[in-house]
């Protein structure tokens, strides 16, 4: 038997490459599919930076795929090159705004790019569209348009069967624009009597399917022609080709079927999906986060008038606008005025807070203004803003964390700051705003509805009775009259009890003021008590002289809810706003900074035209209440007060939810773990990024080590010997030698030894065959000596190679993915009839 010729390594035994023209045609069709996917994703970003990202990513993908084809890279090396290009090129390309900053911003950009495969989806779904080039928001797009084309081109150029997956990857990339896009489709297109809903999405989907189908048809025909040429070369028999008429007939039938399918889909899809909401991932994400868990801003109103806060500068505002808004409360459930609708379903976008990546469109009828806001002693998630926000730019050392935690509701025109650590002393930001050019007078307002929106059980009967007693007209004139009378017949008070020997600062600021007690809270019960007092006083005194009808005691917390109920009863859409006035004469306004005593609450009423008009509701404090009426004011629960140890106690009927946050015990010391938590979080992110990069390689090494250990520690000595042979074969395969097919051990060892002089493969094969087929099983010493030779052979296979070649052999998946030949074990009960052992 003649010696078999030396075998080349498997990397050199690939099938003949396709022609250059075939490679270019296949790449062109796939590139067209990738560009269609970019067009579908354009509405997500809408920035030239996205075009640059796509172009550079596609170019890099072609270079990596071509290099893998030229130098026969394994899948691991192609993946490693892709990861390297993603990190090195993606950092300046996908985070241009951060790289333009200092070293700390560059490190932040690098961290964002590395963690984007895990955390990037959150930014994609919580930012308001379009995303622009906000921070590292382009990193997921760069990763997709780099990794998917690299994989698709590698499959199309280098595989004989798996090329069918290449167009599937392109179609998956097209789905990115749909899954992460807006929850609404593009405007309908009308063509005579035909209306096509979502024409842009339909055109992109149809184009992608046609291109994918075209690639499959072309590649199938190309592979058929290659097979026919190979058969002709092997047999010398020429095959006959189809006639021109037959070819044209097949092509015509195929085109007709495709056109008919597209036409039917164009007509049937809009009809079948009419009225159905578009379900995308963005529809299921609710970024309200901590808002629902936070106490109502109106419930904390009185905390701004404590002696340690009333004169403290909370924030300063430099620039346009007449009011600064802290929170907008558009919902009332009878207990609290709330920012979010408690009855709204999760993911409801009508009151959603979203992140603003670049800028928002200014409403009509507004003029641009800008304001510089600097935080002083203010704390909380409710972020001060001026009018309708169009853009915001944070400044200072914590600008990045503030930008990450910034959420905005355009419908409520309010912002929240959920960053860590959030707003603090020295935090600053520049806000671009849209200020209304003209607001109509309250008397000229026209309600947009005819029925109240508040739940009937939340509106006390005393309010409706008081409104009937005023005999006010409808519309804006009635609203103006009722609000004026409510303020004139109310009396300002921020506390239930005070020490008259040392009155609080807010009382001293009011000048000649006579204190009247009023309890906090704005529940339906509290508002009922307010209007019951007004009704009782008017019934007792009569007439319409406001100075004699003063009976309702409270502050903006109660009067804003009362005024909102009045506006709602008249058919107006209404909301409550907590903030401060930047200018004014009769009411407190910010001077040299907004202090605690400048905080106010007012209502905003929507005209039928859609514009929101602010209305002040602060009660007067100059016309005092009569002595008889003071004796009947809050508290209604008898309370004995001692000046030395007096403390505020809520009445028995007060709703606990109306109270603000209870102050912490000053004597109780708590450990601040924020620094440790930040360090652990940064360390965890770093470890996660490291695991993402090297985790797959570690898994390969661990899997091979476990496999080797299980083979060497098999219970039977013959199993340890055959396992050692398998270990040698796997090492040879990973180093590039061919895998066994129908070869016996001796045949495979002879071929390996011929291609690698000095190999002891034949010794291992003879020993393994003797262990399997001999009558007597091998001893433990034999198996141990056999494994020593295996280890020496494993080291010899890669000894003459460079570092990267050795690393590639250790990380190769070829031995893990091969199908091992069927083996016979020495544990067979009858060893007298040995069978031929194959490798």
mmCIF file of N, CA and C in Angstrom, residues 546-661:
data_model
loop_
_atom_site.group_PDB
_atom_site.id
_atom_site.type_symbol
_atom_site.label_atom_id
_atom_site.label_comp_id
_atom_site.label_asym_id
_atom_site.label_seq_id
_atom_site.Cartn_x
_atom_site.Cartn_y
_atom_site.Cartn_z
ATOM 1 N N UNK A 546 -67.502 91.867 49.575
ATOM 2 C CA UNK A 546 -66.480 90.853 49.827
ATOM 3 C C UNK A 546 -65.848 90.987 51.200
ATOM 4 N N UNK A 547 -65.609 92.193 51.672
ATOM 5 C CA UNK A 547 -64.931 92.382 52.955
ATOM 6 C C UNK A 547 -65.713 91.764 54.105
ATOM 7 N N UNK A 548 -67.061 91.706 53.980
ATOM 8 C CA UNK A 548 -67.867 91.123 55.049
ATOM 9 C C UNK A 548 -68.073 89.624 54.873
ATOM 10 N N UNK A 549 -67.672 89.080 53.716
ATOM 11 C CA UNK A 549 -67.908 87.665 53.432
ATOM 12 C C UNK A 549 -66.635 86.826 53.500
ATOM 13 N N UNK A 550 -65.578 87.393 54.090
ATOM 14 C CA UNK A 550 -64.324 86.628 54.229
ATOM 15 C C UNK A 550 -64.561 85.487 55.205
ATOM 16 N N UNK A 551 -64.324 84.238 54.714
ATOM 17 C CA UNK A 551 -64.595 83.079 55.580
ATOM 18 C C UNK A 551 -63.685 81.899 55.291
ATOM 19 N N UNK A 552 -63.081 81.835 54.113
ATOM 20 C CA UNK A 552 -62.274 80.675 53.737
ATOM 21 C C UNK A 552 -60.808 80.946 54.056
ATOM 22 N N UNK A 553 -60.224 80.116 54.899
ATOM 23 C CA UNK A 553 -58.846 80.304 55.331
ATOM 24 C C UNK A 553 -57.976 79.209 54.689
ATOM 25 N N UNK A 554 -56.873 79.609 54.122
ATOM 26 C CA UNK A 554 -55.961 78.658 53.503
ATOM 27 C C UNK A 554 -54.905 79.394 52.705
ATOM 28 N N UNK A 555 -54.203 78.676 51.865
ATOM 29 C CA UNK A 555 -53.186 79.290 51.016
ATOM 30 C C UNK A 555 -53.325 78.720 49.606
ATOM 31 N N UNK A 556 -52.278 78.867 48.825
ATOM 32 C CA UNK A 556 -52.356 78.438 47.420
ATOM 33 C C UNK A 556 -52.631 76.948 47.278
ATOM 34 N N UNK A 557 -52.251 76.141 48.265
ATOM 35 C CA UNK A 557 -52.503 74.705 48.165
ATOM 36 C C UNK A 557 -53.994 74.422 48.043
ATOM 37 N N UNK A 558 -54.819 75.039 48.896
ATOM 38 C CA UNK A 558 -56.251 74.802 48.838
ATOM 39 C C UNK A 558 -56.928 75.627 47.734
ATOM 40 N N UNK A 559 -56.493 76.864 47.567
ATOM 41 C CA UNK A 559 -57.194 77.738 46.632
ATOM 42 C C UNK A 559 -56.916 77.370 45.171
ATOM 43 N N UNK A 560 -55.758 76.773 44.889
ATOM 44 C CA UNK A 560 -55.519 76.322 43.516
ATOM 45 C C UNK A 560 -56.444 75.158 43.162
ATOM 46 N N UNK A 561 -56.658 74.243 44.088
ATOM 47 C CA UNK A 561 -57.570 73.129 43.831
ATOM 48 C C UNK A 561 -59.005 73.639 43.739
ATOM 49 N N UNK A 562 -59.372 74.570 44.616
ATOM 50 C CA UNK A 562 -60.722 75.127 44.571
ATOM 51 C C UNK A 562 -60.968 75.839 43.247
ATOM 52 N N UNK A 563 -60.003 76.646 42.809
ATOM 53 C CA UNK A 563 -60.163 77.348 41.532
ATOM 54 C C UNK A 563 -60.203 76.380 40.362
ATOM 55 N N UNK A 564 -59.402 75.312 40.435
ATOM 56 C CA UNK A 564 -59.425 74.310 39.367
ATOM 57 C C UNK A 564 -60.790 73.639 39.280
ATOM 58 N N UNK A 565 -61.412 73.364 40.416
ATOM 59 C CA UNK A 565 -62.752 72.773 40.400
ATOM 60 C C UNK A 565 -63.774 73.723 39.786
ATOM 61 N N UNK A 566 -63.640 75.008 40.074
ATOM 62 C CA UNK A 566 -64.564 75.989 39.502
ATOM 63 C C UNK A 566 -64.423 76.023 37.983
ATOM 64 N N UNK A 567 -63.174 76.095 37.505
ATOM 65 C CA UNK A 567 -62.956 76.120 36.063
ATOM 66 C C UNK A 567 -63.463 74.842 35.412
ATOM 67 N N UNK A 568 -63.275 73.717 36.071
ATOM 68 C CA UNK A 568 -63.740 72.448 35.505
ATOM 69 C C UNK A 568 -65.258 72.420 35.416
ATOM 70 N N UNK A 569 -65.933 72.958 36.421
ATOM 71 C CA UNK A 569 -67.390 72.980 36.376
ATOM 72 C C UNK A 569 -67.920 73.847 35.234
ATOM 73 N N UNK A 570 -67.122 74.826 34.798
ATOM 74 C CA UNK A 570 -67.536 75.701 33.700
ATOM 75 C C UNK A 570 -67.147 75.130 32.333
ATOM 76 N N UNK A 571 -66.541 73.961 32.317
ATOM 77 C CA UNK A 571 -66.210 73.320 31.050
ATOM 78 C C UNK A 571 -64.800 73.562 30.552
ATOM 79 N N UNK A 572 -63.944 74.198 31.332
ATOM 80 C CA UNK A 572 -62.568 74.472 30.915
ATOM 81 C C UNK A 572 -61.658 73.294 31.262
ATOM 82 N N UNK A 573 -60.720 73.026 30.385
ATOM 83 C CA UNK A 573 -59.604 72.149 30.747
ATOM 84 C C UNK A 573 -58.675 72.954 31.643
ATOM 85 N N UNK A 574 -58.263 72.376 32.765
ATOM 86 C CA UNK A 574 -57.534 73.129 33.768
ATOM 87 C C UNK A 574 -56.437 72.262 34.366
ATOM 88 N N UNK A 575 -55.373 72.897 34.816
ATOM 89 C CA UNK A 575 -54.297 72.213 35.513
ATOM 90 C C UNK A 575 -53.710 73.160 36.548
ATOM 91 N N UNK A 576 -53.081 72.582 37.552
ATOM 92 C CA UNK A 576 -52.477 73.343 38.638
ATOM 93 C C UNK A 576 -50.969 73.390 38.414
ATOM 94 N N UNK A 577 -50.376 74.547 38.663
ATOM 95 C CA UNK A 577 -48.940 74.732 38.463
ATOM 96 C C UNK A 577 -48.333 75.212 39.782
ATOM 97 N N UNK A 578 -47.249 74.578 40.172
ATOM 98 C CA UNK A 578 -46.455 75.004 41.327
ATOM 99 C C UNK A 578 -45.170 75.625 40.786
ATOM 100 N N UNK A 579 -44.879 76.829 41.192
ATOM 101 C CA UNK A 579 -43.691 77.518 40.700
ATOM 102 C C UNK A 579 -43.513 78.843 41.402
ATOM 103 N N UNK A 580 -43.041 79.822 40.679
ATOM 104 C CA UNK A 580 -42.812 81.152 41.240
ATOM 105 C C UNK A 580 -42.981 82.185 40.142
ATOM 106 N N UNK A 581 -43.421 83.375 40.544
ATOM 107 C CA UNK A 581 -43.550 84.496 39.608
ATOM 108 C C UNK A 581 -42.216 85.231 39.532
ATOM 109 N N UNK A 582 -41.807 85.545 38.323
ATOM 110 C CA UNK A 582 -40.569 86.284 38.139
ATOM 111 C C UNK A 582 -40.788 87.785 38.169
ATOM 112 N N UNK A 583 -42.021 88.226 38.057
ATOM 113 C CA UNK A 583 -42.344 89.653 38.139
ATOM 114 C C UNK A 583 -43.764 89.784 38.662
ATOM 115 N N UNK A 584 -44.064 90.899 39.256
ATOM 116 C CA UNK A 584 -45.394 91.147 39.799
ATOM 117 C C UNK A 584 -45.351 92.241 40.842
ATOM 118 N N UNK A 585 -46.532 92.808 41.123
ATOM 119 C CA UNK A 585 -46.617 93.908 42.084
ATOM 120 C C UNK A 585 -47.416 93.516 43.319
ATOM 121 N N UNK A 586 -48.603 92.960 43.130
ATOM 122 C CA UNK A 586 -49.486 92.684 44.257
ATOM 123 C C UNK A 586 -49.160 91.363 44.954
ATOM 124 N N UNK A 587 -48.485 90.458 44.270
ATOM 125 C CA UNK A 587 -48.210 89.144 44.834
ATOM 126 C C UNK A 587 -46.703 88.931 44.909
ATOM 127 N N UNK A 588 -46.257 88.039 45.791
ATOM 128 C CA UNK A 588 -44.808 87.797 45.922
ATOM 129 C C UNK A 588 -44.196 87.368 44.593
ATOM 130 N N UNK A 589 -43.015 87.900 44.309
ATOM 131 C CA UNK A 589 -42.275 87.564 43.090
ATOM 132 C C UNK A 589 -40.805 87.481 43.420
ATOM 133 N N UNK A 590 -40.056 86.792 42.568
ATOM 134 C CA UNK A 590 -38.627 86.574 42.802
ATOM 135 C C UNK A 590 -37.849 87.871 42.608
ATOM 136 N N UNK A 591 -37.025 88.202 43.574
ATOM 137 C CA UNK A 591 -36.096 89.320 43.476
ATOM 138 C C UNK A 591 -34.735 88.829 43.948
ATOM 139 N N UNK A 592 -33.749 88.909 43.062
ATOM 140 C CA UNK A 592 -32.405 88.403 43.371
ATOM 141 C C UNK A 592 -32.455 86.935 43.782
ATOM 142 N N UNK A 593 -33.218 86.173 43.038
ATOM 143 C CA UNK A 593 -33.328 84.748 43.327
ATOM 144 C C UNK A 593 -34.690 84.393 43.876
ATOM 145 N N UNK A 594 -35.152 83.202 43.575
ATOM 146 C CA UNK A 594 -36.451 82.723 44.049
ATOM 147 C C UNK A 594 -36.257 82.032 45.395
ATOM 148 N N UNK A 595 -36.878 82.602 46.430
ATOM 149 C CA UNK A 595 -36.772 82.063 47.780
ATOM 150 C C UNK A 595 -37.968 81.175 48.093
ATOM 151 N N UNK A 596 -37.900 80.514 49.233
ATOM 152 C CA UNK A 596 -39.008 79.649 49.612
ATOM 153 C C UNK A 596 -40.320 80.402 49.713
ATOM 154 N N UNK A 597 -40.269 81.647 50.245
ATOM 155 C CA UNK A 597 -41.487 82.422 50.373
ATOM 156 C C UNK A 597 -42.046 82.906 49.050
ATOM 157 N N UNK A 598 -41.276 82.794 47.964
ATOM 158 C CA UNK A 598 -41.769 83.202 46.649
ATOM 159 C C UNK A 598 -42.513 82.090 45.930
ATOM 160 N N UNK A 599 -42.438 80.872 46.452
ATOM 161 C CA UNK A 599 -43.109 79.753 45.788
ATOM 162 C C UNK A 599 -44.620 79.950 45.867
ATOM 163 N N UNK A 600 -45.271 79.710 44.771
ATOM 164 C CA UNK A 600 -46.710 79.919 44.687
ATOM 165 C C UNK A 600 -47.327 78.786 43.871
ATOM 166 N N UNK A 601 -48.633 78.788 43.845
ATOM 167 C CA UNK A 601 -49.381 77.855 43.009
ATOM 168 C C UNK A 601 -50.486 78.624 42.315
ATOM 169 N N UNK A 602 -50.722 78.323 41.069
ATOM 170 C CA UNK A 602 -51.793 78.966 40.304
ATOM 171 C C UNK A 602 -52.422 77.927 39.385
ATOM 172 N N UNK A 603 -53.423 78.328 38.679
ATOM 173 C CA UNK A 603 -54.051 77.405 37.729
ATOM 174 C C UNK A 603 -53.795 77.910 36.310
ATOM 175 N N UNK A 604 -53.822 77.008 35.359
ATOM 176 C CA UNK A 604 -53.775 77.347 33.946
ATOM 177 C C UNK A 604 -55.030 76.786 33.289
ATOM 178 N N UNK A 605 -55.729 77.642 32.560
ATOM 179 C CA UNK A 605 -56.985 77.292 31.918
ATOM 180 C C UNK A 605 -56.781 77.313 30.416
ATOM 181 N N UNK A 606 -57.303 76.313 29.736
ATOM 182 C CA UNK A 606 -57.114 76.208 28.288
ATOM 183 C C UNK A 606 -58.311 76.805 27.548
ATOM 184 N N UNK A 607 -57.993 77.713 26.656
ATOM 185 C CA UNK A 607 -59.010 78.300 25.793
ATOM 186 C C UNK A 607 -59.363 77.313 24.686
ATOM 187 N N UNK A 608 -60.471 77.543 24.007
ATOM 188 C CA UNK A 608 -60.878 76.672 22.913
ATOM 189 C C UNK A 608 -59.845 76.672 21.791
ATOM 190 N N UNK A 609 -59.049 77.706 21.700
ATOM 191 C CA UNK A 609 -57.997 77.765 20.685
ATOM 192 C C UNK A 609 -56.806 76.883 21.031
ATOM 193 N N UNK A 610 -56.727 76.373 22.254
ATOM 194 C CA UNK A 610 -55.635 75.507 22.681
ATOM 195 C C UNK A 610 -54.603 76.181 23.555
ATOM 196 N N UNK A 611 -54.614 77.504 23.681
ATOM 197 C CA UNK A 611 -53.621 78.212 24.470
ATOM 198 C C UNK A 611 -53.974 78.096 25.950
ATOM 199 N N UNK A 612 -52.935 77.975 26.788
ATOM 200 C CA UNK A 612 -53.115 77.889 28.232
ATOM 201 C C UNK A 612 -52.850 79.259 28.842
ATOM 202 N N UNK A 613 -53.775 79.711 29.681
ATOM 203 C CA UNK A 613 -53.699 81.039 30.288
ATOM 204 C C UNK A 613 -53.544 80.885 31.799
ATOM 205 N N UNK A 614 -52.491 81.456 32.408
ATOM 206 C CA UNK A 614 -52.318 81.347 33.861
ATOM 207 C C UNK A 614 -53.245 82.314 34.598
ATOM 208 N N UNK A 615 -53.749 81.864 35.757
ATOM 209 C CA UNK A 615 -54.628 82.677 36.602
ATOM 210 C C UNK A 615 -54.159 82.528 38.037
ATOM 211 N N UNK A 616 -53.821 83.637 38.683
ATOM 212 C CA UNK A 616 -53.402 83.605 40.078
ATOM 213 C C UNK A 616 -54.602 83.343 40.980
ATOM 214 N N UNK A 617 -54.364 82.610 42.069
ATOM 215 C CA UNK A 617 -55.458 82.232 42.978
ATOM 216 C C UNK A 617 -55.117 82.537 44.427
ATOM 217 N N UNK A 618 -54.004 83.205 44.706
ATOM 218 C CA UNK A 618 -53.607 83.473 46.088
ATOM 219 C C UNK A 618 -54.653 84.340 46.788
ATOM 220 N N UNK A 619 -55.146 83.945 47.956
ATOM 221 C CA UNK A 619 -56.166 84.757 48.653
ATOM 222 C C UNK A 619 -55.548 86.017 49.245
ATOM 223 N N UNK A 620 -56.405 86.963 49.516
ATOM 224 C CA UNK A 620 -55.945 88.224 50.103
ATOM 225 C C UNK A 620 -55.653 88.032 51.589
ATOM 226 N N UNK A 621 -54.928 89.000 52.199
ATOM 227 C CA UNK A 621 -54.596 88.923 53.629
ATOM 228 C C UNK A 621 -54.753 90.277 54.332
ATOM 229 N N UNK A 622 -55.416 91.233 53.658
ATOM 230 C CA UNK A 622 -55.582 92.562 54.264
ATOM 231 C C UNK A 622 -56.906 92.699 54.984
ATOM 232 N N UNK A 623 -57.960 92.160 54.417
ATOM 233 C CA UNK A 623 -59.279 92.215 55.068
ATOM 234 C C UNK A 623 -59.418 91.000 55.960
ATOM 235 N N UNK A 624 -59.366 91.241 57.299
ATOM 236 C CA UNK A 624 -59.395 90.128 58.226
ATOM 237 C C UNK A 624 -60.783 89.571 58.409
ATOM 238 N N UNK A 625 -60.852 88.482 59.128
ATOM 239 C CA UNK A 625 -62.113 87.826 59.422
ATOM 240 C C UNK A 625 -62.686 88.402 60.706
ATOM 241 N N UNK A 626 -64.009 88.331 60.844
ATOM 242 C CA UNK A 626 -64.665 88.838 62.040
ATOM 243 C C UNK A 626 -64.320 87.956 63.226
ATOM 244 N N UNK A 627 -64.316 88.521 64.487
ATOM 245 C CA UNK A 627 -63.972 87.706 65.662
ATOM 246 C C UNK A 627 -64.872 86.483 65.806
ATOM 247 N N UNK A 628 -66.185 86.649 65.510
ATOM 248 C CA UNK A 628 -67.072 85.487 65.652
ATOM 249 C C UNK A 628 -66.701 84.381 64.677
ATOM 250 N N UNK A 629 -66.315 84.779 63.500
ATOM 251 C CA UNK A 629 -65.962 83.770 62.503
ATOM 252 C C UNK A 629 -64.637 83.094 62.836
ATOM 253 N N UNK A 630 -63.698 83.856 63.429
ATOM 254 C CA UNK A 630 -62.423 83.260 63.808
ATOM 255 C C UNK A 630 -62.602 82.163 64.838
ATOM 256 N N UNK A 631 -63.611 82.321 65.698
ATOM 257 C CA UNK A 631 -63.821 81.318 66.723
ATOM 258 C C UNK A 631 -64.292 79.988 66.139
ATOM 259 N N UNK A 632 -64.826 80.024 64.916
ATOM 260 C CA UNK A 632 -65.348 78.806 64.294
ATOM 261 C C UNK A 632 -64.419 78.234 63.222
ATOM 262 N N UNK A 633 -63.211 78.791 63.143
ATOM 263 C CA UNK A 633 -62.311 78.310 62.094
ATOM 264 C C UNK A 633 -61.552 77.072 62.563
ATOM 265 N N UNK A 634 -60.789 76.507 61.661
ATOM 266 C CA UNK A 634 -59.931 75.356 61.970
ATOM 267 C C UNK A 634 -59.017 75.707 63.138
ATOM 268 N N UNK A 635 -58.684 74.739 64.005
ATOM 269 C CA UNK A 635 -59.068 73.336 63.903
ATOM 270 C C UNK A 635 -60.433 73.070 64.508
ATOM 271 N N UNK A 636 -61.197 72.165 63.906
ATOM 272 C CA UNK A 636 -62.503 71.814 64.432
ATOM 273 C C UNK A 636 -62.393 70.800 65.563
ATOM 274 N N UNK A 637 -61.231 70.117 65.661
ATOM 275 C CA UNK A 637 -60.997 69.206 66.772
ATOM 276 C C UNK A 637 -60.406 70.014 67.922
ATOM 277 N N UNK A 638 -61.012 69.996 69.108
ATOM 278 C CA UNK A 638 -60.476 70.799 70.229
ATOM 279 C C UNK A 638 -59.040 70.402 70.530
ATOM 280 N N UNK A 639 -58.189 71.432 70.662
ATOM 281 C CA UNK A 639 -56.764 71.198 70.899
ATOM 282 C C UNK A 639 -56.278 72.134 71.996
ATOM 283 N N UNK A 640 -55.583 71.548 72.976
ATOM 284 C CA UNK A 640 -54.987 72.353 74.030
ATOM 285 C C UNK A 640 -53.534 72.606 73.666
ATOM 286 N N UNK A 641 -53.149 73.884 73.614
ATOM 287 C CA UNK A 641 -51.824 74.255 73.130
ATOM 288 C C UNK A 641 -51.012 74.825 74.281
ATOM 289 N N UNK A 642 -49.805 74.311 74.467
ATOM 290 C CA UNK A 642 -48.842 74.861 75.411
ATOM 291 C C UNK A 642 -47.714 75.467 74.606
ATOM 292 N N UNK A 643 -47.435 76.728 74.863
ATOM 293 C CA UNK A 643 -46.476 77.433 74.029
ATOM 294 C C UNK A 643 -45.087 76.807 74.099
ATOM 295 N N UNK A 644 -44.719 76.235 75.281
ATOM 296 C CA UNK A 644 -43.358 75.744 75.420
ATOM 297 C C UNK A 644 -43.117 74.486 74.570
ATOM 298 N N UNK A 645 -44.093 73.608 74.452
ATOM 299 C CA UNK A 645 -43.880 72.347 73.734
ATOM 300 C C UNK A 645 -44.960 72.133 72.674
ATOM 301 N N UNK A 646 -45.409 73.233 72.048
ATOM 302 C CA UNK A 646 -46.450 73.096 71.016
ATOM 303 C C UNK A 646 -45.854 72.473 69.762
ATOM 304 N N UNK A 647 -46.594 71.570 69.154
ATOM 305 C CA UNK A 647 -46.198 70.977 67.881
ATOM 306 C C UNK A 647 -47.439 70.771 67.027
ATOM 307 N N UNK A 648 -47.230 70.733 65.727
ATOM 308 C CA UNK A 648 -48.346 70.633 64.795
ATOM 309 C C UNK A 648 -48.931 69.231 64.822
ATOM 310 N N UNK A 649 -50.270 69.140 64.948
ATOM 311 C CA UNK A 649 -50.973 67.863 64.971
ATOM 312 C C UNK A 649 -52.078 67.924 63.941
ATOM 313 N N UNK A 650 -52.156 66.929 63.081
ATOM 314 C CA UNK A 650 -53.209 66.895 62.073
ATOM 315 C C UNK A 650 -54.542 66.580 62.727
ATOM 316 N N UNK A 651 -55.631 67.216 62.315
ATOM 317 C CA UNK A 651 -56.950 66.883 62.845
ATOM 318 C C UNK A 651 -57.320 65.447 62.526
ATOM 319 N N UNK A 652 -58.312 64.975 63.226
ATOM 320 C CA UNK A 652 -58.702 63.580 63.079
ATOM 321 C C UNK A 652 -59.200 63.229 61.713
ATOM 322 N N UNK A 653 -59.858 64.172 61.009
ATOM 323 C CA UNK A 653 -60.414 63.836 59.704
ATOM 324 C C UNK A 653 -59.451 64.109 58.573
ATOM 325 N N UNK A 654 -58.213 64.514 58.898
ATOM 326 C CA UNK A 654 -57.255 64.815 57.832
ATOM 327 C C UNK A 654 -56.780 63.529 57.168
ATOM 328 N N UNK A 655 -56.555 63.617 55.898
ATOM 329 C CA UNK A 655 -56.036 62.485 55.125
ATOM 330 C C UNK A 655 -54.526 62.420 55.314
ATOM 331 N N UNK A 656 -54.006 61.294 55.781
ATOM 332 C CA UNK A 656 -52.540 61.223 55.967
ATOM 333 C C UNK A 656 -51.771 61.500 54.700
ATOM 334 N N UNK A 657 -52.398 61.240 53.544
ATOM 335 C CA UNK A 657 -51.673 61.487 52.291
ATOM 336 C C UNK A 657 -51.484 62.962 52.033
ATOM 337 N N UNK A 658 -52.240 63.815 52.733
ATOM 338 C CA UNK A 658 -52.113 65.252 52.516
ATOM 339 C C UNK A 658 -50.862 65.808 53.171
ATOM 340 N N UNK A 659 -50.295 65.072 54.079
ATOM 341 C CA UNK A 659 -49.128 65.585 54.795
ATOM 342 C C UNK A 659 -47.890 65.438 53.951
ATOM 343 N N UNK A 660 -46.908 66.297 54.197
ATOM 344 C CA UNK A 660 -45.644 66.193 53.469
ATOM 345 C C UNK A 660 -44.753 65.145 54.088
ATOM 346 N N UNK A 661 -43.536 65.067 53.598
ATOM 347 C CA UNK A 661 -42.570 64.120 54.136
ATOM 348 C C UNK A 661 -42.243 64.496 55.576
#
